[in-house]
XYZ file of C-alpha atoms in Angstrom:
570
model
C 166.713 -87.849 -88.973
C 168.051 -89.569 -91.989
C 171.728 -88.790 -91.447
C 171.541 -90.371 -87.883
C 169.911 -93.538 -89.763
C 172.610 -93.821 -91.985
C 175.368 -93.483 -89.165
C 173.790 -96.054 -87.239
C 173.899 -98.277 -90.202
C 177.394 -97.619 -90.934
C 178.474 -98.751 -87.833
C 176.842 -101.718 -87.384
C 179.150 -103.121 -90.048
C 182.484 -102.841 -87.532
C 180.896 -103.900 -84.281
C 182.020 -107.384 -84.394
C 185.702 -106.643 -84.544
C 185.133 -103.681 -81.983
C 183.607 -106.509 -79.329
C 187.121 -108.676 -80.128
C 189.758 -105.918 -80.064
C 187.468 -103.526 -77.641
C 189.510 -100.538 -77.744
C 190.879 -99.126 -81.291
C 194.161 -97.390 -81.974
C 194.044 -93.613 -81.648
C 193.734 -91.299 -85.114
C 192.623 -87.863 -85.713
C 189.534 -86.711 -84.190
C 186.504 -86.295 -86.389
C 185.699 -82.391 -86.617
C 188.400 -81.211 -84.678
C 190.772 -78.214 -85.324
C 193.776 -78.805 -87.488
C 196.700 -79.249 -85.428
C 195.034 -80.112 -82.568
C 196.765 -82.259 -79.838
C 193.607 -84.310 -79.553
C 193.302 -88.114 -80.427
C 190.368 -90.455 -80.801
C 189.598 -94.053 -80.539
C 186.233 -96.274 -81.046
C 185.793 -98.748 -77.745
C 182.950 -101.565 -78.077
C 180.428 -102.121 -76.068
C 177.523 -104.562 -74.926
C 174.480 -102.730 -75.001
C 173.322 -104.291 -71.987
C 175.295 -105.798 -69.720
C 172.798 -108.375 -68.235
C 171.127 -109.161 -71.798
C 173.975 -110.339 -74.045
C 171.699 -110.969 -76.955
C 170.410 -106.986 -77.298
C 173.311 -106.390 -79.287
C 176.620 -104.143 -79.624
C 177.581 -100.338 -79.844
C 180.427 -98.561 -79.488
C 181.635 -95.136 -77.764
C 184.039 -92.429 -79.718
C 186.532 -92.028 -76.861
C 189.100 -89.034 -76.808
C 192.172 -87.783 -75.264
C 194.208 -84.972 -74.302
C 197.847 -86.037 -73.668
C 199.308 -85.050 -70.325
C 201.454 -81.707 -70.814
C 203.868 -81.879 -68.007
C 206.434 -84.590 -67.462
C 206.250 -88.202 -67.834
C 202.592 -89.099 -67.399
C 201.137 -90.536 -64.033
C 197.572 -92.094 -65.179
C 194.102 -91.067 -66.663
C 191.721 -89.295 -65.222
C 188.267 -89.645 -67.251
C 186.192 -87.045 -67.665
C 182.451 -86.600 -67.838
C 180.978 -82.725 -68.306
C 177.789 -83.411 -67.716
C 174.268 -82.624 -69.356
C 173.219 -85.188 -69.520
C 174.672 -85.407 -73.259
C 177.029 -83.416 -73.402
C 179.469 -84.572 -75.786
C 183.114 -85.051 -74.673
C 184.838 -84.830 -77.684
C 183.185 -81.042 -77.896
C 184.412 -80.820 -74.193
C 188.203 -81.377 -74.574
C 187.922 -79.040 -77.394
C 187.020 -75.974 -75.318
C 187.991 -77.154 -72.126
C 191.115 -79.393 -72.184
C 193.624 -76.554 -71.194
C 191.551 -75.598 -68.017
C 191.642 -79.353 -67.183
C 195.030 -79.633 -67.369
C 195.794 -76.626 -65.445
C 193.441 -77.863 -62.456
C 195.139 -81.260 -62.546
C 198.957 -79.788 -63.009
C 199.266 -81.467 -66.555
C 200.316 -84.694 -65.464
C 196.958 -86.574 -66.672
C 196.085 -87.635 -69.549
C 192.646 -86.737 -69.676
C 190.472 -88.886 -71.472
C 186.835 -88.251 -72.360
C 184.257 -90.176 -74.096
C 180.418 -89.318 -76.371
C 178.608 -91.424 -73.951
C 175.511 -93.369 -75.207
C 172.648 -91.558 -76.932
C 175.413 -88.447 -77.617
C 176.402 -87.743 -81.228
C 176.907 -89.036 -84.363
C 179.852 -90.737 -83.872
C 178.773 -93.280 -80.357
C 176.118 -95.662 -81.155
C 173.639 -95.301 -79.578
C 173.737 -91.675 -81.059
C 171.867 -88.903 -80.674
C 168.110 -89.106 -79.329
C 166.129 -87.844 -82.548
C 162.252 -88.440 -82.656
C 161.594 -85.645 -84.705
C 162.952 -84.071 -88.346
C 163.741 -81.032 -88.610
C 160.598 -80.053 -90.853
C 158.493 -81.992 -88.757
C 159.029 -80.262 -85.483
C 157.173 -76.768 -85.685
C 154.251 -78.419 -87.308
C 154.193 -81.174 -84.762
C 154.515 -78.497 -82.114
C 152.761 -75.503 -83.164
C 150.161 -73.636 -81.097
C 152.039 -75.622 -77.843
C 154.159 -74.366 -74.973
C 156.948 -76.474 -76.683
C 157.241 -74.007 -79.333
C 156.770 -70.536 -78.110
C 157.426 -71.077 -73.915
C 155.510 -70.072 -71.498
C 154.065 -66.329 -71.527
C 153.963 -64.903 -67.769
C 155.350 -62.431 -65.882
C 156.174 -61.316 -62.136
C 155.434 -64.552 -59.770
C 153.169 -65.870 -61.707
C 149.831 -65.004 -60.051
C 147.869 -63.127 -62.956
C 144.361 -64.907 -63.464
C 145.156 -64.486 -67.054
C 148.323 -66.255 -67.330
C 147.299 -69.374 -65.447
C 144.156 -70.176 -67.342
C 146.247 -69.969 -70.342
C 148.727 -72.174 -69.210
C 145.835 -74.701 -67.522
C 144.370 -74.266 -71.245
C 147.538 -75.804 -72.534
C 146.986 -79.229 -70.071
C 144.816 -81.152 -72.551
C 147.502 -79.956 -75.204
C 150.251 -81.035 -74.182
C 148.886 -84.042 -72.199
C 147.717 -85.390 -75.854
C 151.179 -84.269 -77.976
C 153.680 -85.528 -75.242
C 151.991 -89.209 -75.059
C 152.336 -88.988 -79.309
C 155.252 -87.752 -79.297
C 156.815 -90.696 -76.785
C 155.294 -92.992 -79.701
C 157.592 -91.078 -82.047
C 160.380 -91.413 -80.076
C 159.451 -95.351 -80.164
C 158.911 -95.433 -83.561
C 162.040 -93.662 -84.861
C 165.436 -94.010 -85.604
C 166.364 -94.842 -82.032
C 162.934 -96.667 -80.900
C 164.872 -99.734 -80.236
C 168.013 -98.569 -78.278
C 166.207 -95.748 -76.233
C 166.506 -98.053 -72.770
C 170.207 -98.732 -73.357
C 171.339 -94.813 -72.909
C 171.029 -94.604 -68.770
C 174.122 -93.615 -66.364
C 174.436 -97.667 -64.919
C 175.667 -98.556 -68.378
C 177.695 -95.466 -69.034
C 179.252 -96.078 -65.393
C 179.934 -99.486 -66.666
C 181.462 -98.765 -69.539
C 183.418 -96.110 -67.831
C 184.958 -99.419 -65.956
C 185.556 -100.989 -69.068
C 187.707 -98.187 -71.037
C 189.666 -97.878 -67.645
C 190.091 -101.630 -68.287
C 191.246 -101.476 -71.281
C 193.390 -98.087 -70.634
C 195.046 -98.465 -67.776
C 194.454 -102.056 -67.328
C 192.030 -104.491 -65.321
C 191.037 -103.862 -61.876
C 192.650 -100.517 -61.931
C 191.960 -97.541 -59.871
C 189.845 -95.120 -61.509
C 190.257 -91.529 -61.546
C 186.913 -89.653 -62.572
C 186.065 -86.152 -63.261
C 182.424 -85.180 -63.106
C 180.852 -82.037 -64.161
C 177.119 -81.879 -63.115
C 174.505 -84.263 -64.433
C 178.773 -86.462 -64.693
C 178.381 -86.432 -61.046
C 175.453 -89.068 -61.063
C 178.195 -91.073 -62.724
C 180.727 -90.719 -60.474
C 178.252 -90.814 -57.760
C 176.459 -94.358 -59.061
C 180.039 -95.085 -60.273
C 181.849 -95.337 -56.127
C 178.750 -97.100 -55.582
C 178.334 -99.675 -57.891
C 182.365 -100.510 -57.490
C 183.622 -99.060 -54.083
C 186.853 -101.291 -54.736
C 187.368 -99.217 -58.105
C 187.677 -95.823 -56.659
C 190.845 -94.307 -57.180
C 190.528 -89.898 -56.821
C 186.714 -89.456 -57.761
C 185.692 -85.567 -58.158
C 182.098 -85.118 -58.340
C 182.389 -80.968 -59.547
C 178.913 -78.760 -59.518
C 177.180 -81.615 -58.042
C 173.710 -83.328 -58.650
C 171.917 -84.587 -55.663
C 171.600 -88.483 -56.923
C 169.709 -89.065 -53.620
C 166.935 -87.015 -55.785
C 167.368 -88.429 -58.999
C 166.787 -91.904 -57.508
C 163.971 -90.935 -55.243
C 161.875 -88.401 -56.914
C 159.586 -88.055 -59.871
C 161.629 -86.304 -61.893
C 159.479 -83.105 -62.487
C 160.145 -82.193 -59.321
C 163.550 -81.411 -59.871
C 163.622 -78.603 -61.530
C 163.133 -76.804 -57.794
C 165.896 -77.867 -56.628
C 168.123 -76.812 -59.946
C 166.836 -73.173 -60.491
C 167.325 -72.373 -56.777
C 170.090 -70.397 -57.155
C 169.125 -68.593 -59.867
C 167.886 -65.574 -58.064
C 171.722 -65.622 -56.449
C 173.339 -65.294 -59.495
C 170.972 -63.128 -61.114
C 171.868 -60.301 -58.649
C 175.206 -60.731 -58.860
C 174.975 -60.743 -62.487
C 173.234 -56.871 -62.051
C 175.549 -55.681 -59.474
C 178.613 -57.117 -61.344
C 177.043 -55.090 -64.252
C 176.569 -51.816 -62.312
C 179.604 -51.918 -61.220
C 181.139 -51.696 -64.710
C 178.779 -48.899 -65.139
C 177.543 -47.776 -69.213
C 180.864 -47.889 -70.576
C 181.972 -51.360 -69.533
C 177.823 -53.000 -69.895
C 175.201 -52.214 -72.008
C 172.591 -53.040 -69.532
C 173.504 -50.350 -67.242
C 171.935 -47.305 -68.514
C 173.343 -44.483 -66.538
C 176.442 -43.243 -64.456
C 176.044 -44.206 -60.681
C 172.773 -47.459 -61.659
C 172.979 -50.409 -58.906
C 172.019 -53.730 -59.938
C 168.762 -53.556 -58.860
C 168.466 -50.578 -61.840
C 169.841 -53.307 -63.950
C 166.893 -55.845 -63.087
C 164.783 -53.280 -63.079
C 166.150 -52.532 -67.007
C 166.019 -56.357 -67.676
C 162.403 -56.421 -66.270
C 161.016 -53.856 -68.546
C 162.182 -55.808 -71.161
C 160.719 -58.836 -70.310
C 157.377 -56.808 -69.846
C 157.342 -54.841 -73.024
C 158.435 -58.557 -74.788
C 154.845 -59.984 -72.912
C 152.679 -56.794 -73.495
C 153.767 -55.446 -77.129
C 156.381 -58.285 -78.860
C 156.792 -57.190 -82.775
C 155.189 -59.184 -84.935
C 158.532 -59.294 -87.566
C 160.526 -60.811 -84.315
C 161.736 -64.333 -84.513
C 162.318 -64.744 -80.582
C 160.507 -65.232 -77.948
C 159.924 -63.863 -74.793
C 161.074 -67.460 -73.479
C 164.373 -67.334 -75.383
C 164.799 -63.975 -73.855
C 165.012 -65.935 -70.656
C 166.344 -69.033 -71.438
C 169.193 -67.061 -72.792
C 169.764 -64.781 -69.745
C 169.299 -67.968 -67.647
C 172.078 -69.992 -69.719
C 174.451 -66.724 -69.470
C 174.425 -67.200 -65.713
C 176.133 -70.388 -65.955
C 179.337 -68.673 -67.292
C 180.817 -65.723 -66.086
C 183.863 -65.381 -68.552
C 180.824 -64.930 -70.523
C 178.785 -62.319 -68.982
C 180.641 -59.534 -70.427
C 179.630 -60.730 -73.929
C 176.149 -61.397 -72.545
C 175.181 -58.202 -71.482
C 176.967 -55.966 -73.989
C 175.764 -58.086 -77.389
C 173.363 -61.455 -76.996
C 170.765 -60.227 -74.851
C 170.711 -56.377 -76.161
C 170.539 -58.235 -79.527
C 167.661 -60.578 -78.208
C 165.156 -57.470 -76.860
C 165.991 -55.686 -79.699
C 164.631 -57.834 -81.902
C 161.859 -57.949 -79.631
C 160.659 -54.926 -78.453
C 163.054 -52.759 -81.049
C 163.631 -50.724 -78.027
C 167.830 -50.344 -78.671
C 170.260 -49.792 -80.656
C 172.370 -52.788 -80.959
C 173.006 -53.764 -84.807
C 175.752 -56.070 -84.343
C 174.373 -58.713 -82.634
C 172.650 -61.335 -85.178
C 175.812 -63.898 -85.811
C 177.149 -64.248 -81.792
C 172.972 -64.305 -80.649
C 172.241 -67.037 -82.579
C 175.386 -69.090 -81.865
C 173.587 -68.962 -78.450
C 170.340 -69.482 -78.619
C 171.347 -73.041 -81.486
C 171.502 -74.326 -77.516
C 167.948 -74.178 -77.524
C 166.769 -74.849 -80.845
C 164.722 -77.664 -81.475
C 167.379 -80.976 -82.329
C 168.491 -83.844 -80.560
C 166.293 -84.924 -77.549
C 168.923 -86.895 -75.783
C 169.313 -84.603 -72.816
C 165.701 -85.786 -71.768
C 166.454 -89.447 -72.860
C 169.373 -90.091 -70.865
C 167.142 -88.242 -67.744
C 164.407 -89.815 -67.939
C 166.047 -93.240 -68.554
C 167.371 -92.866 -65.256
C 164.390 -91.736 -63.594
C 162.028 -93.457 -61.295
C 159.106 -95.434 -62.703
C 156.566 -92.769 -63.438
C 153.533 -92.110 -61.338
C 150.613 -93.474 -62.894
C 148.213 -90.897 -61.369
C 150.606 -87.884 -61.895
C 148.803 -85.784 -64.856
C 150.444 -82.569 -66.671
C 147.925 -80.420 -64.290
C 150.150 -81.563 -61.634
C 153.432 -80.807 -63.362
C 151.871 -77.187 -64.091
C 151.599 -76.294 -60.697
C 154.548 -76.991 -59.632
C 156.270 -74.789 -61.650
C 153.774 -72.365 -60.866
C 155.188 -72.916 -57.622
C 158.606 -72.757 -57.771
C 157.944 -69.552 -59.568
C 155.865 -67.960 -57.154
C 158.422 -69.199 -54.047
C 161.449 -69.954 -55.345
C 162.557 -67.495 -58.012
C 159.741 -65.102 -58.058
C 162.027 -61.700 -59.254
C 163.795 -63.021 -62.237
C 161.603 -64.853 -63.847
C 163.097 -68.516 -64.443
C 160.681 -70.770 -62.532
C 158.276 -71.191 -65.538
C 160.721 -71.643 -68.275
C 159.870 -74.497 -70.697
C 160.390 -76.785 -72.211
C 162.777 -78.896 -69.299
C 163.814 -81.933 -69.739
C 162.760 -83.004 -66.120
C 159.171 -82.625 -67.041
C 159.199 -84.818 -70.162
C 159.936 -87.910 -68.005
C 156.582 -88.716 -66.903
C 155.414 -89.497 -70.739
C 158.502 -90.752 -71.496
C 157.818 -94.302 -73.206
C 161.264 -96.177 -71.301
C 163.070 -96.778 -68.396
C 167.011 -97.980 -68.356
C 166.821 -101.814 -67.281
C 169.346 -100.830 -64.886
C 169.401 -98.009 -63.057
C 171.453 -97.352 -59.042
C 168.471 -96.269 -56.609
C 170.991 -96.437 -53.731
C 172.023 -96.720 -51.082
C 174.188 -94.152 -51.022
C 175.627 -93.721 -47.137
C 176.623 -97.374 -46.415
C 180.004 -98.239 -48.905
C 183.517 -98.104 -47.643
C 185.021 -96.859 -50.465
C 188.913 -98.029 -51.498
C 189.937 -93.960 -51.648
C 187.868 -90.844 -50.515
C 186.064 -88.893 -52.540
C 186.084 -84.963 -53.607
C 183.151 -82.851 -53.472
C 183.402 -79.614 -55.197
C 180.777 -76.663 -55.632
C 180.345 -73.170 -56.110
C 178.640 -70.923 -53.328
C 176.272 -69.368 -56.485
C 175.580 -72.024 -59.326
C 172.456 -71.497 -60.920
C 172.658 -75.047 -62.277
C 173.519 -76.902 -58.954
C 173.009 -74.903 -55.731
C 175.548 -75.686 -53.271
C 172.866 -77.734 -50.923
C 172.945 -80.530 -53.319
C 176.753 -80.632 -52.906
C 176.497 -80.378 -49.274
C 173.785 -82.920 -48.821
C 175.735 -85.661 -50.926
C 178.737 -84.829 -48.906
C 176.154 -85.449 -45.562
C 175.199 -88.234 -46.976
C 178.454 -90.153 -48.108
C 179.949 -88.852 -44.968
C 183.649 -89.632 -43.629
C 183.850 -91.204 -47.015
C 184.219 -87.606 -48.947
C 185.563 -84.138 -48.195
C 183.635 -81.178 -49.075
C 185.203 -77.692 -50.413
C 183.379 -74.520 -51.917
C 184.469 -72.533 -54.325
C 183.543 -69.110 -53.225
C 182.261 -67.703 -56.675
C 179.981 -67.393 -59.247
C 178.833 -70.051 -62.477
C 178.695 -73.385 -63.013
C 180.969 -75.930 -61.856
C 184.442 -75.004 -61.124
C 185.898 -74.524 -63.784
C 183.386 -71.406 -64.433
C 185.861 -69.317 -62.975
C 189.898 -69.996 -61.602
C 190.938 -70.439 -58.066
C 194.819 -71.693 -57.264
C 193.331 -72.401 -53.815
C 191.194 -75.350 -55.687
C 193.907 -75.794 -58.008
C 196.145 -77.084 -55.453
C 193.912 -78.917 -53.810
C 193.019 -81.291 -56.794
C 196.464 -81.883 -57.954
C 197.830 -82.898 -54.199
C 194.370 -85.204 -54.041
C 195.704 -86.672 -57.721
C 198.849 -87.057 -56.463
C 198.472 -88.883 -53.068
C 194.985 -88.883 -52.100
C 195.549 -85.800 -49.881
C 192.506 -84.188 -49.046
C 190.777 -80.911 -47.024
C 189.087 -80.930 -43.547
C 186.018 -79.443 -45.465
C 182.672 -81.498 -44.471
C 179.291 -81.189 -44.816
C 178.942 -78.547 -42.218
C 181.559 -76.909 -42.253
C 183.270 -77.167 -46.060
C 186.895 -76.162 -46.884
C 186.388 -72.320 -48.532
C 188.261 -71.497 -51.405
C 188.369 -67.790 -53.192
C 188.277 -67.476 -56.685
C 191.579 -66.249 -58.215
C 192.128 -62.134 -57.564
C 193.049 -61.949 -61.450
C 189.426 -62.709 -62.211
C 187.349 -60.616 -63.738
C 183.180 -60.708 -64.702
C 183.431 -56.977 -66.849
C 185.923 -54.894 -67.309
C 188.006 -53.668 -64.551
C 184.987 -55.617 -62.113
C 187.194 -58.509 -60.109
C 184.778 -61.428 -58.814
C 185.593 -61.488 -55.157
C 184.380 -57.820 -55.308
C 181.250 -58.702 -56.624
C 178.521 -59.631 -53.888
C 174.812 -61.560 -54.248
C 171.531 -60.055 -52.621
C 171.110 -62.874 -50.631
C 172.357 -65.940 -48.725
C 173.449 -69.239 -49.819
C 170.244 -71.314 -50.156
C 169.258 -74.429 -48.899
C 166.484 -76.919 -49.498
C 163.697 -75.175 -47.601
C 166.206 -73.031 -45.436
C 169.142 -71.279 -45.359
C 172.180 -73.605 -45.533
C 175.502 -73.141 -42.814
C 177.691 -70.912 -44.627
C 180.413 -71.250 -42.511
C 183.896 -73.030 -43.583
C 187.332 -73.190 -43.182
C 190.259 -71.796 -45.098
C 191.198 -73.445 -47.853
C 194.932 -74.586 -48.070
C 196.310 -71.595 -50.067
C 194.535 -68.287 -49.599
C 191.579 -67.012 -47.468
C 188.224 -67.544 -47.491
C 186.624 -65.918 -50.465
C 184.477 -62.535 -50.275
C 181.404 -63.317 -52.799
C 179.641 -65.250 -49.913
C 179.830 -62.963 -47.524
């Protein structure tokens, strides 16, 4: 906590020349790689745009420089979250951006507010890092929930219904922490509203005044670019709103509740996760355990695994059952990834506990995964629940209970996800602010200056297609629709020319697809793509259909421009 003090500190000495010259000159990028191609750049800030007396911050901003040619523009770049940092983004992801936009961008991200140490606001931190297992300890928040199957053993529920007057009392303290520490006073100035207006502003100051603004939004980034074509129709240059959030939900619904709608998928990808794994059979993935297994032998594997972790965990292990599955559910998100997944992080996590394999190489690459879940910075639930609706005064932590009982018992009863905690969704109903501005809508009635692109992924155990399709339905004539006929989150989780070529013509002209809500432009992933060794992705199939909200959504479409419809849905 004190380091974050002290950064906050230090820049509160330079915001009054930030506010005059708004955006800096470029330099070096803190903590980036030598020789990197990145630059950086400090761009001031009201903290609220209505309230000029609340004060000043300041956003790290950074760039990639356009690759190919003489430049044509900026397209900014959000990758979601919420808090996800886009300095860290460009790092890892800049080359895949400039490959789906042909290299004739530059692409220029920011640390929105409430991300880093670097943007003031800064990271969310309410508790220090000696403080939180005592603060925690003998609570869900520290050890997950303990369950298995659908979640209908007598046992399991009364000990998570013994946990209600627990964590009922530590969340409501803990929201006075929050109050009380290093960010207590800016924790209403980190919601989307400002970020969208401050996206306005570095376009302003990039590419000048009253410019149109190309956007980029990975997943919780499309509620920006979502509130963004809202809030300034006029603005909209080429919008992409990539592995969508349904902001219709965000704006509507107690926030708890949207944790259905995010892990609906899950089951999807989970089989096709298995059968992808099969299919590389024991020499190309440690999880298959014999010549000739199917993924279901695989979830079968996996599901001994997570019952010998609930019935006989070793007392020397330093995991939990819960970061067995948080893990497995955060390895869905990338299949470049699954390969690496399946032969060495979550091997490395049941051996530690159960002691049940052999894997001894596993320690260094398992815990660069599972620092994703460690305890840290809480500005993932900041930024969503400063964005949420009010909170429901007669809503109690009974109530958020069984709902994930719920969604575990109808929604993704096989593998296991439904109950994982903690989520930031169901922090927001103790959480002690609310942005002073947040976009509730509407959402269907704006003419906007250019049309909009709507891209998901047929599996995306982050953002089921349905919320795509349903903002698509929603924004109507005003957006095109196209799915991306594979497997992970967002689109960049896995190549497709077919998508490729649709973004850069859209960039280029405005150009878009047919593809609507009903029936969405289909686009295969790339035939060069692999999930394990010698296993291509449009060869890899899920158990079941493409899900909608409460049904089974159209999966018909057309072509898209270059290549066929894709095989995974079928």
């Amino acid at each position: 906590m004190k380091p974050a003090v002290f950064i906050a500190l230090g820049i509160v000495t330079h915001l009054v020349a930030l506010t005059r010259a708004q955006l800096t000159g470029w330099f070096p990028c803190p903590d980036d790689q030598p020789h990197s191609s990145l630059s950086c750049a400090y761009f001031g800030v009201p903290l609220d745009y209505h309230n000029a007396s609340a004060g000043n911050g300041q956003l790290l901003v950074v760039k990639a420089n356009a690759t190919s040619g003489e430049k044509k523009g900026t397209v900014f770049h959000n990758p979601g979250g919420p808090g996800d940092s886009g300095l860290q983004a460009l790092q890892t992801d800049a080359e895949a951006l400039m490959n789906r936009t042909g290299g004739a961008y530059d692409i220029v991200s920011w640390d929105p507010r409430g991300v880093g140490p670097y943007t003031y606001p800064g990271g969310v931190f309410c508790l220090s890092d000696g403080e939180f297992f005592s603060f925690w300890n003998g609570t869900i928040e520290a050890t997950g929930i303990n369950w298995l199957g659908n979640f209908t053993n007598q046992t399991d529920l009364d000990n998570l219904h013994a946990q209600a007057p627990i964590i009922d009392a530590k969340y409501k303290e803990f929201a006075e922490k929050c109050l009380q520490g290093p960010n207590g006073t800016t924790l209403q100035y980190i919601g989307t509203a400002a970020t969208v207006r401050d996206l306005v502003g570095l376009a302003d100051a990039i590419e000048g005044p009253n410019s149109p603004i190309f956007y980029w939004g990975l997943s919780y980034g499309t509620i920006i670019g979502a509130w963004f074509v809202n809030m300034f129709p006029d603005r909209v240059g080429r919008v992409i709103l990539d592995g969508v959030v349904d902001a219709t939900r965000v704006a509507t619904t107690q926030s708890y509740k949207l944790w259905r709608d995010q892990v609906s998928s899950a089951e999807d990808v989970y089989s096709a996760f298995a059968n992808a794994c099969a299919m590389a059979g024991p020499t190309g993935c440690n999880l298959t355990t014999f010549a000739g297994a199917s993924g279901a032998d695989v979830i079968d594997y996996l599901s001994q695994a997570f019952e010998g972790a609930y019935l006989h965990p070793l007392e020397t292990s330093f995991e939990t059952l819960n970061d067995l599955r948080t893990s497995v559910f955060i390895g869905l998100y990338a299949p470049q990834y699954w390969e690496e997944y399946a032969d060495v992080i979550i091997p490395g996590i049941i051996t530690d506990l159960v002691g049940n394999l052999s894997t001894t190489t596993t320690q260094t690459r398992m815990r660069h995964v599972l620092d994703i879940i460690q305890p840290g910075s809480y500005t993932e639930p900041a930024i969503l629940c400063a964005d949420s609706v009010d909170a429901d005064p007669s809503l109690t932590i009974q109530d958020i209970f069984a709902e994930i009982v719920n969604v575990t018992q109808t929604v993704s009863p096989s593998c296991m996800f439904g109950a994982l905690w903690p989520i930031a969704c169901h922090r927001c109903s103790y959480w002690p602010v609310r942005a002073p501005e947040r976009y509730q809508g509407p959402f269907n009635n704006r003419t906007y200056a250019n049309k909009v692109l709507i891209v998901g992924n047929t599996y995306d155990d982050a953002t089921p297609f349905f919320e795509a399709q349903h903002m698509a339905e929603v924004m109507g004539d005003q957006v095109a629709l196209v799915r991306q006929d594979g497997f992970g989150h967002t689109s960049l989780a896995e190549s497709s020319q077919c998508v490729t070529d649709i973004i850069i013509a859209y960039l280029k002209d405005g150009t878009l697809p047919a593809g609507t809500a009903s029936t969405p432009t289909v686009c295969a992933v790339d035939d060069s793509v692999e999930l394990f060794p010698g296993v291509k992705s449009v060869n890899v199939q899920a158990n079941r259909t493409i899900p909608g909200r409460g049904s089974t959504s159209n999966q018909n479409g057309t072509s898209g421009q270059t290549g066929t419809t894709g095989q995974n849905g079928s």
